[in-house]
PDB file of C-alpha atoms in Angstrom:
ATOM      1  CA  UNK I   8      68.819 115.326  47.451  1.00 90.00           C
ATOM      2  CA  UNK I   9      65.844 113.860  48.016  1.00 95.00           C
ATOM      3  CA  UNK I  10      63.238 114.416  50.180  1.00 98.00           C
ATOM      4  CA  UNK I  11      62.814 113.184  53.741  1.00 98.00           C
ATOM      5  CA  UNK I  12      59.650 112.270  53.446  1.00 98.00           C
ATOM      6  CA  UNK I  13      59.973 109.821  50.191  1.00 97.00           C
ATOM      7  CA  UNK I  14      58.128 111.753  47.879  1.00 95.00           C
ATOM      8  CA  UNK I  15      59.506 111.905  44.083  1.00 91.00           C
ATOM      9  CA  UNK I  16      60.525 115.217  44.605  1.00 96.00           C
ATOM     10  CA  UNK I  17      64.198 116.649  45.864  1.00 97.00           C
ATOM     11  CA  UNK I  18      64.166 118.164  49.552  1.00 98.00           C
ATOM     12  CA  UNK I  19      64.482 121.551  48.356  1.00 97.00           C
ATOM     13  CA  UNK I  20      61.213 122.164  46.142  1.00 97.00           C
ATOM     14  CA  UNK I  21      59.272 119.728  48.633  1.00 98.00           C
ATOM     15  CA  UNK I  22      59.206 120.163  52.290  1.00 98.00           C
ATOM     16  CA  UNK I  23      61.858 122.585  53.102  1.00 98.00           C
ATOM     17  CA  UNK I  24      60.169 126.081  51.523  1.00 98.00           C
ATOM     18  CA  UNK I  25      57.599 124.693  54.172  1.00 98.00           C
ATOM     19  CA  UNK I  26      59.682 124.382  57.100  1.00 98.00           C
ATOM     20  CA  UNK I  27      61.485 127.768  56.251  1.00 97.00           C
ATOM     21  CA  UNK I  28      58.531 129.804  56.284  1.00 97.00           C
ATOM     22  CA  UNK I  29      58.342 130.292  52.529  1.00 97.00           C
ATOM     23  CA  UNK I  30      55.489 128.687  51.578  1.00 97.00           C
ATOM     24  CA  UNK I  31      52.675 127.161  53.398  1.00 97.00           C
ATOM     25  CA  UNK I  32      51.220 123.332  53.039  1.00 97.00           C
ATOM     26  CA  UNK I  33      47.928 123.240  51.217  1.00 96.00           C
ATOM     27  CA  UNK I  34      46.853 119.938  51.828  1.00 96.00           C
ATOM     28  CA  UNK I  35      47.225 118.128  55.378  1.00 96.00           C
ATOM     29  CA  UNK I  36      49.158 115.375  53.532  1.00 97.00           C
ATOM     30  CA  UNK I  37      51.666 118.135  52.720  1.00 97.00           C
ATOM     31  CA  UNK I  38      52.062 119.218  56.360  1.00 98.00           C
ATOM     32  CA  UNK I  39      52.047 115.842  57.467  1.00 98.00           C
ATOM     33  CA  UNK I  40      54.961 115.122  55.294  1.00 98.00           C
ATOM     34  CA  UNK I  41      56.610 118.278  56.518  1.00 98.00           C
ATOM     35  CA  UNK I  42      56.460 117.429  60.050  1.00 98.00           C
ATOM     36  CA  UNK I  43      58.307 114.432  59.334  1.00 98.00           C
ATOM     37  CA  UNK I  44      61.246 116.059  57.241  1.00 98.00           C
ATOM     38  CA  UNK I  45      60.822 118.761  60.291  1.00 98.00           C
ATOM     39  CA  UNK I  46      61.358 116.005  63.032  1.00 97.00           C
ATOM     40  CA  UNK I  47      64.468 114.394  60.322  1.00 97.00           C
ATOM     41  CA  UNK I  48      66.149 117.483  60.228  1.00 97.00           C
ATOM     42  CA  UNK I  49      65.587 118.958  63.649  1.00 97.00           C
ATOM     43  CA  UNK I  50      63.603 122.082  62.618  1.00 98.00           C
ATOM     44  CA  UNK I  51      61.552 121.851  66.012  1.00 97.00           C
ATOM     45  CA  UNK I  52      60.618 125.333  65.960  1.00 98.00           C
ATOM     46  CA  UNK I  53      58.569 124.572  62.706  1.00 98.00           C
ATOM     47  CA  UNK I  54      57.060 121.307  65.177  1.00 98.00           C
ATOM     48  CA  UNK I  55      54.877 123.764  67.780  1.00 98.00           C
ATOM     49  CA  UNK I  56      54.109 125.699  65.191  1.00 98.00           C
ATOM     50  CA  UNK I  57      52.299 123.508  63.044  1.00 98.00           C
ATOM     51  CA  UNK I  58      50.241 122.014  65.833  1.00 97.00           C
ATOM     52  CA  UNK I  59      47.045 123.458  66.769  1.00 97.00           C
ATOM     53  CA  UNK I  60      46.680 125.890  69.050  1.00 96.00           C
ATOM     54  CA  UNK I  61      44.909 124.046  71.275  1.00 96.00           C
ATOM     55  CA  UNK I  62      47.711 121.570  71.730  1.00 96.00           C
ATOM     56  CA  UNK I  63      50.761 123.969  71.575  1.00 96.00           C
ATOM     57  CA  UNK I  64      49.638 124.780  75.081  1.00 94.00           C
ATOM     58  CA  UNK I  65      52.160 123.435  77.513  1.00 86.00           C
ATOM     59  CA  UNK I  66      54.697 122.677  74.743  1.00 95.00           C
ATOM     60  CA  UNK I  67      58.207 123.772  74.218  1.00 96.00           C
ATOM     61  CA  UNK I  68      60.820 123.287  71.360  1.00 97.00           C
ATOM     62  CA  UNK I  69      63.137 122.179  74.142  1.00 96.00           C
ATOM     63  CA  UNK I  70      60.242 119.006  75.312  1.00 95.00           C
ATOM     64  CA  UNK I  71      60.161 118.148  71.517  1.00 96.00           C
ATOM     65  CA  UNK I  72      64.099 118.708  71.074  1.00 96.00           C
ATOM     66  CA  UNK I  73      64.542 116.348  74.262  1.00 94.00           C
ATOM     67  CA  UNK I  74      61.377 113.779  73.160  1.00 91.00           C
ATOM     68  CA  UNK I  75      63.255 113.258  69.792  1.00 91.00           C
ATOM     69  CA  UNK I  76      66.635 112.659  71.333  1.00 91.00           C
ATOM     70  CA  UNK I  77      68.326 109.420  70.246  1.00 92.00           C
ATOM     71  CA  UNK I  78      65.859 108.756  67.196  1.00 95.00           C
ATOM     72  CA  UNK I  79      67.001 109.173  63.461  1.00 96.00           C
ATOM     73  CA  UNK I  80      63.621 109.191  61.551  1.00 97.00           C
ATOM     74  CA  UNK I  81      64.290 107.783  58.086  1.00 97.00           C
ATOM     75  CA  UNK I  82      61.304 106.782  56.152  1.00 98.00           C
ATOM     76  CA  UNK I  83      57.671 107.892  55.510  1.00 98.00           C
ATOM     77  CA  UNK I  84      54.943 105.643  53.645  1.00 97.00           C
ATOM     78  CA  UNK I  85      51.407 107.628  53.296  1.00 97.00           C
ATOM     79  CA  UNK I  86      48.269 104.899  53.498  1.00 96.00           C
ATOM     80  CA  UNK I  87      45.495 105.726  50.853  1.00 90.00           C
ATOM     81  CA  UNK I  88      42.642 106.258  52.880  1.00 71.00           C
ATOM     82  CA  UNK I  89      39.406 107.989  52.129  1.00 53.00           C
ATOM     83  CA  UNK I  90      39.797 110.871  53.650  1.00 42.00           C
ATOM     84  CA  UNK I  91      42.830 111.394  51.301  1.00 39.00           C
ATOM     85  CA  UNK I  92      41.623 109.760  47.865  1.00 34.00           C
ATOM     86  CA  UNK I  93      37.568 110.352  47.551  1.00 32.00           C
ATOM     87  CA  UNK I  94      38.304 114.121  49.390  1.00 39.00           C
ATOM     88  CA  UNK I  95      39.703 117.081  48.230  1.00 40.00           C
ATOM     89  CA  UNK I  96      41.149 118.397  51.744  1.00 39.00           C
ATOM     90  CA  UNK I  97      42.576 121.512  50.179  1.00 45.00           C
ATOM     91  CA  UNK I  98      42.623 124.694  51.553  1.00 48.00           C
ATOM     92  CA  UNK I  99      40.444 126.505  49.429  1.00 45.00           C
ATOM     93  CA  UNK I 100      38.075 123.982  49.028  1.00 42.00           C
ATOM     94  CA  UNK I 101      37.460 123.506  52.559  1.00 41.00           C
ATOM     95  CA  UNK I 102      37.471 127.116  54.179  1.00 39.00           C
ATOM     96  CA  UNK I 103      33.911 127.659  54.210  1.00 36.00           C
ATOM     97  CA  UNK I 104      32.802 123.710  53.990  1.00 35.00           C
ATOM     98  CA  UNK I 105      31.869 121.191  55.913  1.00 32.00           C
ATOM     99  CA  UNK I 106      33.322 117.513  55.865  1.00 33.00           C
ATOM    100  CA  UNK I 107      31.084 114.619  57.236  1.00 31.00           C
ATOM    101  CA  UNK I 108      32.440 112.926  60.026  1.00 29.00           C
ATOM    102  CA  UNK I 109      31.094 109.746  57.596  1.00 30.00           C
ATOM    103  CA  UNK I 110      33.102 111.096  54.222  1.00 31.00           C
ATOM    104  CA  UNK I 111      36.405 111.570  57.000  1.00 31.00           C
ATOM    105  CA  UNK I 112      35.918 107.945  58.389  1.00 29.00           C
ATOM    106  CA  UNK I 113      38.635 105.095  57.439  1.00 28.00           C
ATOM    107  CA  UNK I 114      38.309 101.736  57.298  1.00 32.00           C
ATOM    108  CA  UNK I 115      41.907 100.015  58.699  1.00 31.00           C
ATOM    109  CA  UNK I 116      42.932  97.029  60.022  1.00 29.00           C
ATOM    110  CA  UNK I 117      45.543  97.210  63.497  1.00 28.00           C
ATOM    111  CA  UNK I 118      47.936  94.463  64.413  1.00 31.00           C
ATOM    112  CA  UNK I 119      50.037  93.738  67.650  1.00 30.00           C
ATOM    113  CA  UNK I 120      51.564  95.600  70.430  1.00 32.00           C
ATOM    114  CA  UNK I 121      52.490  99.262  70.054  1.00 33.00           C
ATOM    115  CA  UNK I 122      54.949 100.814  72.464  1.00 32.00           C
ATOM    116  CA  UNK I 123      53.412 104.340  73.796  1.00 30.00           C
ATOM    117  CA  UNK I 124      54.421 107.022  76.171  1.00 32.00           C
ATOM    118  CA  UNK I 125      53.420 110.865  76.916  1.00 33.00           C
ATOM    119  CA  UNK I 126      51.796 113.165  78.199  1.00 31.00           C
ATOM    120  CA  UNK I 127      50.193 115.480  75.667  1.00 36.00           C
ATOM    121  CA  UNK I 128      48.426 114.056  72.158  1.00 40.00           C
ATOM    122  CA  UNK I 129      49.536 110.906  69.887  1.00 42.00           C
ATOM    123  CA  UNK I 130      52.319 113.478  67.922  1.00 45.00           C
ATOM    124  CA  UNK I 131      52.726 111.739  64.907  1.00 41.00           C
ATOM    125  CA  UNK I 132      56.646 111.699  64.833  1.00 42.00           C
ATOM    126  CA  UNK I 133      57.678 111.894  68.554  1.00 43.00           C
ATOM    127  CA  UNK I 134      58.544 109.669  70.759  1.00 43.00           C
ATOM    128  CA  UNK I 135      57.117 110.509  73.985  1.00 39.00           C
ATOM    129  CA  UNK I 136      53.715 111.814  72.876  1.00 42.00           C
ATOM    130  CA  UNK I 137      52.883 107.878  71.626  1.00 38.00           C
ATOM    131  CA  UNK I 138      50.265 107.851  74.501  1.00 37.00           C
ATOM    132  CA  UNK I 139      47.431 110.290  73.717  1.00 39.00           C
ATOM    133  CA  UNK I 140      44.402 108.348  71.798  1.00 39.00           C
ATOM    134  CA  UNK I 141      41.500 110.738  71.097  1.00 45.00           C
ATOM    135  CA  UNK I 142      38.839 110.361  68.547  1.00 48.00           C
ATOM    136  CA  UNK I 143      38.671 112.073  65.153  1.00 47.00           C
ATOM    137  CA  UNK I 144      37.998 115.761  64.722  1.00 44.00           C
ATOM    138  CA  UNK I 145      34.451 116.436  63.939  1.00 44.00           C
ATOM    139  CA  UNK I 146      34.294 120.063  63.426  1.00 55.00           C
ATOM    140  CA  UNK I 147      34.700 121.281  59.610  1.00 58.00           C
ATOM    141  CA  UNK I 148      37.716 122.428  57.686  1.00 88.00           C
ATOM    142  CA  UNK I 149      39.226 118.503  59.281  1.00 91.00           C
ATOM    143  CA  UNK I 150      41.189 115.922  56.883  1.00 95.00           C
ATOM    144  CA  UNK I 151      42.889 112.181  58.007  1.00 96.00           C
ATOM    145  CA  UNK I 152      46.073 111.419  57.048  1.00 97.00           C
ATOM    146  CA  UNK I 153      47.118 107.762  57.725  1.00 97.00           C
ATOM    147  CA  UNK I 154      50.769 106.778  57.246  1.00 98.00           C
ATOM    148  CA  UNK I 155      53.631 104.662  59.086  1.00 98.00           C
ATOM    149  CA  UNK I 156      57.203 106.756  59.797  1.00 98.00           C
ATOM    150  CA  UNK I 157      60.751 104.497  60.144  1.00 98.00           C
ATOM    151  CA  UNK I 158      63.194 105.483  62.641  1.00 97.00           C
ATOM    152  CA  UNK I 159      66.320 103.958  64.231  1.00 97.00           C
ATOM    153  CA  UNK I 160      66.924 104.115  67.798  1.00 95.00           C
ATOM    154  CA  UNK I 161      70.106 102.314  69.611  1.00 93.00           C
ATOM    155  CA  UNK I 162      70.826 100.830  66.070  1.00 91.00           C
ATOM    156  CA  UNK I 163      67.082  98.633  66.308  1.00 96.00           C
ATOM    157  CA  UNK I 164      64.576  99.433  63.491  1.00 97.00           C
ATOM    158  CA  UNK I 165      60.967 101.255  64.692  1.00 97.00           C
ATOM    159  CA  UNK I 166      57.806 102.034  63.116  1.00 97.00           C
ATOM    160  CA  UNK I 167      55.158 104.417  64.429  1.00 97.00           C
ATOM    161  CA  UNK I 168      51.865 103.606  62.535  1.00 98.00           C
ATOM    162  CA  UNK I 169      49.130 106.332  62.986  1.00 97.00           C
ATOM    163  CA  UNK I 170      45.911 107.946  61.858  1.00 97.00           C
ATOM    164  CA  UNK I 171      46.561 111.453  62.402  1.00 97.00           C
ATOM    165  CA  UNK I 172      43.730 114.484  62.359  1.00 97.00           C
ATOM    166  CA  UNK I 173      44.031 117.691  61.226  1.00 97.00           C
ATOM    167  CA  UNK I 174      42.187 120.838  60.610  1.00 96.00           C
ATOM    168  CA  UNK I 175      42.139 124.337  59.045  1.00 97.00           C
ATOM    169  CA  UNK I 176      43.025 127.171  61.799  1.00 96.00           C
ATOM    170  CA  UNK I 177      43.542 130.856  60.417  1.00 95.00           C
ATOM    171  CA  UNK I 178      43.742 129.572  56.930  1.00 95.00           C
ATOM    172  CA  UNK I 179      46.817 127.223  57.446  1.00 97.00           C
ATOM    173  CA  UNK I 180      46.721 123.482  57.808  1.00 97.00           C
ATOM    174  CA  UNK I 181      47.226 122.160  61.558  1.00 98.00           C
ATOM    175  CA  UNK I 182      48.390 118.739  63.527  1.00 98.00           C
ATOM    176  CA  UNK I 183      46.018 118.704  66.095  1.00 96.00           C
ATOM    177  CA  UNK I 184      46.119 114.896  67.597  1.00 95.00           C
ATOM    178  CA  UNK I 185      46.270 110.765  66.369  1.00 96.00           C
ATOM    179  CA  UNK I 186      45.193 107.186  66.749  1.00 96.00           C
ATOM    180  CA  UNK I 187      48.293 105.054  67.090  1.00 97.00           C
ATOM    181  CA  UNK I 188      47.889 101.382  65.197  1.00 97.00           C
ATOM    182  CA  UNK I 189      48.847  98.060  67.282  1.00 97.00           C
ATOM    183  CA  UNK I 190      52.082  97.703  65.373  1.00 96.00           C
ATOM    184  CA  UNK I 191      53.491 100.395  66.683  1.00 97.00           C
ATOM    185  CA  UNK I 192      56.846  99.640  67.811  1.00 97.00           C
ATOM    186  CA  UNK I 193      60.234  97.389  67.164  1.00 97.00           C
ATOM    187  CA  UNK I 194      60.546  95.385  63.892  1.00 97.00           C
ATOM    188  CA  UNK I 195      62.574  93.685  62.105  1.00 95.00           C
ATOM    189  CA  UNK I 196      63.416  93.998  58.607  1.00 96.00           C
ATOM    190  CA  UNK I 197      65.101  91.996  56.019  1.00 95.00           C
ATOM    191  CA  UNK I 198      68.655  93.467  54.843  1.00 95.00           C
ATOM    192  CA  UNK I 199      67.943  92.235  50.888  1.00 97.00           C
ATOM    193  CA  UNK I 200      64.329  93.494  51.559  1.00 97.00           C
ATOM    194  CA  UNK I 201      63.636  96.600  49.221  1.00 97.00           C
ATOM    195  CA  UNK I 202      63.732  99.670  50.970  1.00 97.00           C
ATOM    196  CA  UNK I 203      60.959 101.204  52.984  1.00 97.00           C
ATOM    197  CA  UNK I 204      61.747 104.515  51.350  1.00 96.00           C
ATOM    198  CA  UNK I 205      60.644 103.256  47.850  1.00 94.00           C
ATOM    199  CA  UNK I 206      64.000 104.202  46.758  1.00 94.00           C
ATOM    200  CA  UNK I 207      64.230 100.617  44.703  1.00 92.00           C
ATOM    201  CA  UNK I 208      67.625  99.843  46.214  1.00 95.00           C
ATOM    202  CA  UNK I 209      68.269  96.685  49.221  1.00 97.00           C
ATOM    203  CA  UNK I 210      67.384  98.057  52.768  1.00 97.00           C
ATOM    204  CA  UNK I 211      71.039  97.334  53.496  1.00 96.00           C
ATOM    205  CA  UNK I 212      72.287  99.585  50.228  1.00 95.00           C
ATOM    206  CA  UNK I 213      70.252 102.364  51.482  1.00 96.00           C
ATOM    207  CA  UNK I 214      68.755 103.568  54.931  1.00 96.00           C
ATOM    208  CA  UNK I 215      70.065 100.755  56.585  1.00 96.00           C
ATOM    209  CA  UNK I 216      73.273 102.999  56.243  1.00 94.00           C
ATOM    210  CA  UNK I 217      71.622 105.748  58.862  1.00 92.00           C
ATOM    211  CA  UNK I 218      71.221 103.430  61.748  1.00 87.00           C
ATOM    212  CA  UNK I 219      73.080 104.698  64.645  1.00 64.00           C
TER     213      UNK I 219
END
């Protein structure tokens, strides 16, 4: 099967030795893309712990169990950015280095109205942390991941667009907090469109099937 999170790879040798504890992301794109197979398949458990620690304070599996109620998350397309294609944001090359707040900057353009809500940090797959806008991390061992996630909620089409920080803590990559883009929010999408999974079939052949 492949992968939640759209990569060419099968679910099994991509993010799920992640999310069971037998491996560990070494790049921030890889935990990114975790997170998202994490929130597709439910693993919150694997959610706290891949935030910093800074901002697991005050959550709970149970507030991102009940926060990702009603949503079926679908889709994941990864922006080239700088941070992620001039960079190398691996672990061993940045324990021990410092990345410029200039090298970690991105140049992208926001549209329209997004739709946000919470209480805690712009979580880049939950619904009710959409709220929290705080600037990059400038500290070293930091990387910026930009990417849009799909979901379905109430059978209407979503997309949560976000630039999303991250940084090294004990050796292991970490979510720490986001920008959300203006297009955040409900969209429409052709049926004889080609997928937004990059999965070369019609929308309406493929995860146009999952909608709720």
């Amino acid at each position: 099967m492949r992968c939640y999170c759209c990569s060419s790879k099968s679910f099994d040798e991509c993010c799920e030795p992640f999310i069971k504890g037998d491996k560990h992301p070494s790049s921030a794109e890889q935990l990114m893309r975790s997170r998202f197979s994490a929130y597709a398949t439910a693993h919150y458990q694997y959610i706290l712990e891949t935030y910093t620690k800074e901002k697991q304070q005050g959550l709970s599996v149970e507030d991102l169990a009940q926060s990702a109620q009603g949503a079926t998350w679908f889709a994941l397309k990864v922006h080239p950015t700088l941070a992620a294609s001039s960079v190398d944001y691996s672990v061993d090359s940045l324990v021990g280095n410092s990345v410029s707040t200039e090298e970690s900057s991105i140049d992208s353009s926001v549209h329209a109205d997004a739709k946000v809500e919470a209480q805690t940090n712009a979580e880049a797959i939950s619904k009710t942390n959409l709220k929290s806008i705080s600037k990059p991390i400038t500290k070293p061992n930091n990387a910026i991941v930009e990417f849009t996630a799909y979901y379905f909620e109430n059978k209407s089409m979503y997309q949560l667009h976000e630039t999303s920080n991250f940084s090294v803590e004990d050796g292991k990559w970490r979510y720490h907090d986001g920008v959300l883009h203006d297009d955040c929010g409900k969209i429409k999408y052709g049926r004889n469109l080609p997928c937004v999974c990059g999965s070369n079939k019609k929308f309406k052949q493929c995860c146009a099937t999952k909608s709720r």
